[in-house]
Tab-separated table of C-alpha atoms in Angstrom:
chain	number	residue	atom	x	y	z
L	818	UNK	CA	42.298	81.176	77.125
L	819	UNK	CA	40.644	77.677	78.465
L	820	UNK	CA	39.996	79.933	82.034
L	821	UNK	CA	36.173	80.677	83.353
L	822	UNK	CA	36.863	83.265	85.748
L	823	UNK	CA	33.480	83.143	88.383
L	824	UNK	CA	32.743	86.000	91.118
L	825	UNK	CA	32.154	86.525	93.996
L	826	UNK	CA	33.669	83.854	95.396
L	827	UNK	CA	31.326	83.858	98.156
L	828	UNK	CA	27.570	85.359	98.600
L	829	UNK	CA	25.102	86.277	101.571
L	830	UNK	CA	21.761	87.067	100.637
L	831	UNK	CA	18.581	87.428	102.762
L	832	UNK	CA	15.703	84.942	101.910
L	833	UNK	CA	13.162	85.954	99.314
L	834	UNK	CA	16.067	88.046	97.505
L	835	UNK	CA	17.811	87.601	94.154
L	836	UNK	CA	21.215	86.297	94.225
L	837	UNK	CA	23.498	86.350	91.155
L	838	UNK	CA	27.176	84.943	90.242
L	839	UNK	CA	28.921	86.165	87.355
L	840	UNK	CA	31.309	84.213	84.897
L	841	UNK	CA	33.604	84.952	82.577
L	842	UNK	CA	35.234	83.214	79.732
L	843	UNK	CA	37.750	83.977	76.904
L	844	UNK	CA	37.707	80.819	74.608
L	845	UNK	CA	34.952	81.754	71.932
L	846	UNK	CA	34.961	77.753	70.867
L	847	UNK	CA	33.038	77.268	73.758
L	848	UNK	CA	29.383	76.319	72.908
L	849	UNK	CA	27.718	75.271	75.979
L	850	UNK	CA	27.503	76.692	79.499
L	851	UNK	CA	26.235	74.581	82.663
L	852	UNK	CA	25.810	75.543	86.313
L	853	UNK	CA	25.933	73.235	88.647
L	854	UNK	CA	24.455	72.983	92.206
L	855	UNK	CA	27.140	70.981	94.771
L	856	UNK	CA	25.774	70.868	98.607
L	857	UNK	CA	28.370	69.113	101.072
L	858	UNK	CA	29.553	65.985	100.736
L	859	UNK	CA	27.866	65.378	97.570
L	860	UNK	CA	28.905	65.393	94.416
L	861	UNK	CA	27.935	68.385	91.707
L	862	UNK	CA	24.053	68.049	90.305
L	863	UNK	CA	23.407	69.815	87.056
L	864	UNK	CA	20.908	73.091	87.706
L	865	UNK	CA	20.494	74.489	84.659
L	866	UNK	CA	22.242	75.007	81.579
L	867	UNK	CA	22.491	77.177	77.802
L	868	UNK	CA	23.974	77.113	74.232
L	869	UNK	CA	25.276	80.716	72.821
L	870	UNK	CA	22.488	81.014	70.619
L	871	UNK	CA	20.118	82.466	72.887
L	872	UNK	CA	20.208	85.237	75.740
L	873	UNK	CA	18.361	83.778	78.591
L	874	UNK	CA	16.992	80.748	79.819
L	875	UNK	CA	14.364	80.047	82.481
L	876	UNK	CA	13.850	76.761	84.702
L	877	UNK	CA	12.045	77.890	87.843
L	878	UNK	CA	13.173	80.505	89.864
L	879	UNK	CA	16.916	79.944	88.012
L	880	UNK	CA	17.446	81.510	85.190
L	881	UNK	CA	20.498	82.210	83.172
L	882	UNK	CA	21.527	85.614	81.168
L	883	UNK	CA	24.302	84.823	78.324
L	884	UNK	CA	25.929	88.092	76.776
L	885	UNK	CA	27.795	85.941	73.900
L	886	UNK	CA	29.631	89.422	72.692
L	887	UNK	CA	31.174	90.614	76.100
L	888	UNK	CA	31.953	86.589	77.019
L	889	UNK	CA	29.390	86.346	80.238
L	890	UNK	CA	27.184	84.487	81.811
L	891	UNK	CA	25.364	84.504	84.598
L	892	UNK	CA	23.371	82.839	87.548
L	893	UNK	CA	19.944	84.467	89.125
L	894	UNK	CA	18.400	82.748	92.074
L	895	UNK	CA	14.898	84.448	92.709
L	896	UNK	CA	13.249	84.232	95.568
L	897	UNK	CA	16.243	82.528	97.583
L	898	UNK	CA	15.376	80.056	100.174
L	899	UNK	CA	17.590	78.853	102.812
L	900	UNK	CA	17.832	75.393	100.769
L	901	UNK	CA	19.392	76.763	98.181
L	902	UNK	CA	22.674	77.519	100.663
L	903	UNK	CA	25.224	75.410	98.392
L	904	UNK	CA	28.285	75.963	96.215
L	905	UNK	CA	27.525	77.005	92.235
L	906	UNK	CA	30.178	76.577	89.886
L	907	UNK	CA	29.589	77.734	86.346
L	908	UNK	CA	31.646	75.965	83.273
L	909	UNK	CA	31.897	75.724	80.006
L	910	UNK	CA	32.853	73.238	77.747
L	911	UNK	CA	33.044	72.489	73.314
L	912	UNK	CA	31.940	69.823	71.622
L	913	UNK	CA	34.082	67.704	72.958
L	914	UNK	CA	32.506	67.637	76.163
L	915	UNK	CA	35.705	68.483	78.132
L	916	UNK	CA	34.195	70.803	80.997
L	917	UNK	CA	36.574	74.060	82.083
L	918	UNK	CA	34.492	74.894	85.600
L	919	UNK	CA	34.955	78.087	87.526
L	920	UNK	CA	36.509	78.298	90.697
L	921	UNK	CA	33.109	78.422	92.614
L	922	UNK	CA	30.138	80.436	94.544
L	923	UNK	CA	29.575	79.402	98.191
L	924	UNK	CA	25.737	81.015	98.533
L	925	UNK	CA	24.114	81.642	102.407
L	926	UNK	CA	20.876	82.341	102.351
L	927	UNK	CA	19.878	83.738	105.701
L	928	UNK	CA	16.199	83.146	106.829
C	455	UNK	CA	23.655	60.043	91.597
C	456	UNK	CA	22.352	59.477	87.884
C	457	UNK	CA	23.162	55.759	88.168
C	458	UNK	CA	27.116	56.153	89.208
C	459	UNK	CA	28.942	54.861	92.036
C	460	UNK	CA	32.835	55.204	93.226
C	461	UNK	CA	34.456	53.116	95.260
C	462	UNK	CA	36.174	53.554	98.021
C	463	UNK	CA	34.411	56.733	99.012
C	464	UNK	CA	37.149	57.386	101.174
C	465	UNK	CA	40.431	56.351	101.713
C	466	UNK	CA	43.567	57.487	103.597
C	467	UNK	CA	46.872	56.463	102.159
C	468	UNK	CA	50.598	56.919	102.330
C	469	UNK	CA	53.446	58.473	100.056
C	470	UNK	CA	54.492	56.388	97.737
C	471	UNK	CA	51.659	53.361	97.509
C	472	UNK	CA	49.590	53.071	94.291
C	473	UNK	CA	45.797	53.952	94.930
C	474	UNK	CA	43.456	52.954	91.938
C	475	UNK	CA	39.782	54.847	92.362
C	476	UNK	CA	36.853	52.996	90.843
C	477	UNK	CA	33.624	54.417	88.694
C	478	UNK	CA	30.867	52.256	88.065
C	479	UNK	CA	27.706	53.599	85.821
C	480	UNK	CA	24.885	51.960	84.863
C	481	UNK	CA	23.513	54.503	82.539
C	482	UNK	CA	25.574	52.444	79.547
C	483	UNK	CA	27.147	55.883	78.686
C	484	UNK	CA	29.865	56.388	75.956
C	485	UNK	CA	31.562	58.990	77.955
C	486	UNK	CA	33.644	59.211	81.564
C	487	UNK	CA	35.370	61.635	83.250
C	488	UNK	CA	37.739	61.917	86.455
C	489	UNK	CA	38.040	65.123	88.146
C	490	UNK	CA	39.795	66.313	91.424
C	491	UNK	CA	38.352	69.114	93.370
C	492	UNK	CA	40.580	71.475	95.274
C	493	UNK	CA	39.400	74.705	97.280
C	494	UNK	CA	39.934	77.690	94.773
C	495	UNK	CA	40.227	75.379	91.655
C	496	UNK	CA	36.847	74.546	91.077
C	497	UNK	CA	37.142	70.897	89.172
C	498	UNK	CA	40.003	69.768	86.849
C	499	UNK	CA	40.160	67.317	84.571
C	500	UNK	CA	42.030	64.620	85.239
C	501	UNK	CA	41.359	61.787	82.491
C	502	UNK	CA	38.621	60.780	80.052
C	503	UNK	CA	37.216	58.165	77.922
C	504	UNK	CA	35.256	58.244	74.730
C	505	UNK	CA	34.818	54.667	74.519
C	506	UNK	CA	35.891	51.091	75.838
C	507	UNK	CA	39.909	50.785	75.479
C	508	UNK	CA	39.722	54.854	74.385
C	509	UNK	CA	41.335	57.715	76.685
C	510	UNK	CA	43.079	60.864	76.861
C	511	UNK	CA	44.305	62.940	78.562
C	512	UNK	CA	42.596	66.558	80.691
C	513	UNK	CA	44.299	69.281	82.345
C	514	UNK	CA	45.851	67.777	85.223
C	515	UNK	CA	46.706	64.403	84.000
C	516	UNK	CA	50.602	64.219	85.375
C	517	UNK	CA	51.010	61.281	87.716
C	518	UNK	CA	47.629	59.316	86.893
C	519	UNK	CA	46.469	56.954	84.826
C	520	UNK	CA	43.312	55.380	83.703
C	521	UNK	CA	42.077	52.333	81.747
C	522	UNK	CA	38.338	51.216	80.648
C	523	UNK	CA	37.952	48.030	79.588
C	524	UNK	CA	34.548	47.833	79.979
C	525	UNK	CA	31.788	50.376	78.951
C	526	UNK	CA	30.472	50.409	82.499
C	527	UNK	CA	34.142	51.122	84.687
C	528	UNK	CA	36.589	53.349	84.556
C	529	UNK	CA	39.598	53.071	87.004
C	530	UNK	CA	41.985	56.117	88.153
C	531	UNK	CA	45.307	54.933	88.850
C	532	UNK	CA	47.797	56.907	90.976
C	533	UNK	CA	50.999	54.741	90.757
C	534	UNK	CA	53.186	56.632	93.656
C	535	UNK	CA	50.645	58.788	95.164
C	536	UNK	CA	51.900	62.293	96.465
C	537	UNK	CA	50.698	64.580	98.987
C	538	UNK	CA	49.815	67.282	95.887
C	539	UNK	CA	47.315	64.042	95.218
C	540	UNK	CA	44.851	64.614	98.617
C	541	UNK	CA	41.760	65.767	96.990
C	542	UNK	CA	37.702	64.877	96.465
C	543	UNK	CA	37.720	62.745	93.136
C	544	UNK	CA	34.834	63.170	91.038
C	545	UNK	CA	33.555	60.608	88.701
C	546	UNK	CA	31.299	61.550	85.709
C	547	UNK	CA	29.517	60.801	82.654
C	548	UNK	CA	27.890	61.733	79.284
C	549	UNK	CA	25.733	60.221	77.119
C	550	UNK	CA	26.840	61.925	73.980
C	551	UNK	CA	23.599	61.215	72.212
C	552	UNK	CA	20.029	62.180	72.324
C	553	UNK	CA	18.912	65.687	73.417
C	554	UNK	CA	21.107	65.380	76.561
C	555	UNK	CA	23.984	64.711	74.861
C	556	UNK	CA	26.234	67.251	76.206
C	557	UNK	CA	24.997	66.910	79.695
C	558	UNK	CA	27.729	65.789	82.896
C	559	UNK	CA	26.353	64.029	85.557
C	560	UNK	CA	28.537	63.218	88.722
C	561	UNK	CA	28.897	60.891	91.308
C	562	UNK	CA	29.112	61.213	94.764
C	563	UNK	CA	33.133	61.419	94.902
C	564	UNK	CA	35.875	59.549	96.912
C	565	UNK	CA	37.875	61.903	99.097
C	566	UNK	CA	41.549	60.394	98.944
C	567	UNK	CA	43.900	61.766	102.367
C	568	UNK	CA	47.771	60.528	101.071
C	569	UNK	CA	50.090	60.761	104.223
């Protein structure tokens, strides 16, 4: 019940297209749901991120879609640039803070 | 890296030695984290603190150990590192206040190699 389940597990998409990773979660305690943005060698930077009280939230040319009563989430990447060729991992944590992530996206964007 | 550092960022080791992993923030936050990434696991949770001298345990806690005596540090201790133990450690933390409150930030990891 504490999995995030995340697909696909890897992702090619052509630049200027829309690239999207899916999650999944089963715990309905969970009350806030990050993505984060981990390029190699580095450690993983905080993209963008929403509570279950709204459906979609906008930061760019990210934007997350929450669909609180079939347990998703989800990642769209307008636009996608070669830059944003990375690994995504969703998670989702409770008030505690304790983060459950998801097993990971690895994202090419080919120019 | 939001003010965190880790030390040794990488280290190779043998079976059996103790290993302790530092975290260092400067961003006077209440809460730390240690994770461990693996390829197809994502991060786990290894340890965390909610205050100076205050810990528990995460997901993967068997065969580590942590301690904070000071708001700034937190220290992951393997006491007999294994082979199951090679991994990318992640260091984070939380402010648990203010608008932010619930937000992670992460260092930039110490990848530990045990022999």
């Amino acid at each position: 019940q504490q999995q995030v389940k995340q697909s696909p597990q890897s992702l090619i998409v052509q630049k200027g297209g829309i690239s999207i990773i899916n999650c999944a979660y089963e715990n309905t305690a969970f009350d806030y749901f990050p993505w984060y943005q981990q390029f190699p060698g580095k450690g993983p930077a905080l993209l963008i991120a929403i509570r279950p009280d709204v459906s979609e939230k906008k930061e760019g040319r990210f934007t997350i879609s929450f669909n609180k009563s079939a347990k998703q989430f989800s990642l769209h990447i307008m636009d996608s640039q070669p830059g944003d060729s990375a690994t995504y991992f969703c998670a989702a944590s409770t008030q505690g803070g304790k983060l459950i992530f998801g097993q990971g996206t690895e994202l090419s964007v080919k120019p | 890296d939001a003010g965190i550092t880790q030390s040794p960022r990488h280290k190779v080791t043998e079976t059996g030695t103790p290993v302790t992993l530092r975290c260092h923030q400067t961003e006077n936050h209440r809460y730390m984290y240690w994770y461990r990434q693996d390829p197809g696991h994502g991060l786990r949770l290894i340890h965390y603190s909610y205050g100076v001298k205050d810990t528990d345990k995460g997901e993967v806690s068997d065969g580590y150990s942590v301690s904070r005596s000071k708001t700034e540090d937190f220290l992951l201790t393997l006491e007999s590192a294994t082979s199951s133990q090679t991994s990318v450690y992640f260091c984070a933390i939380r402010p648990g206040t203010g608008g932010s409150y619930n937000e992670q930030f992460f260092g930039p990891g110490t990848r530990l190699t045990v022999l």
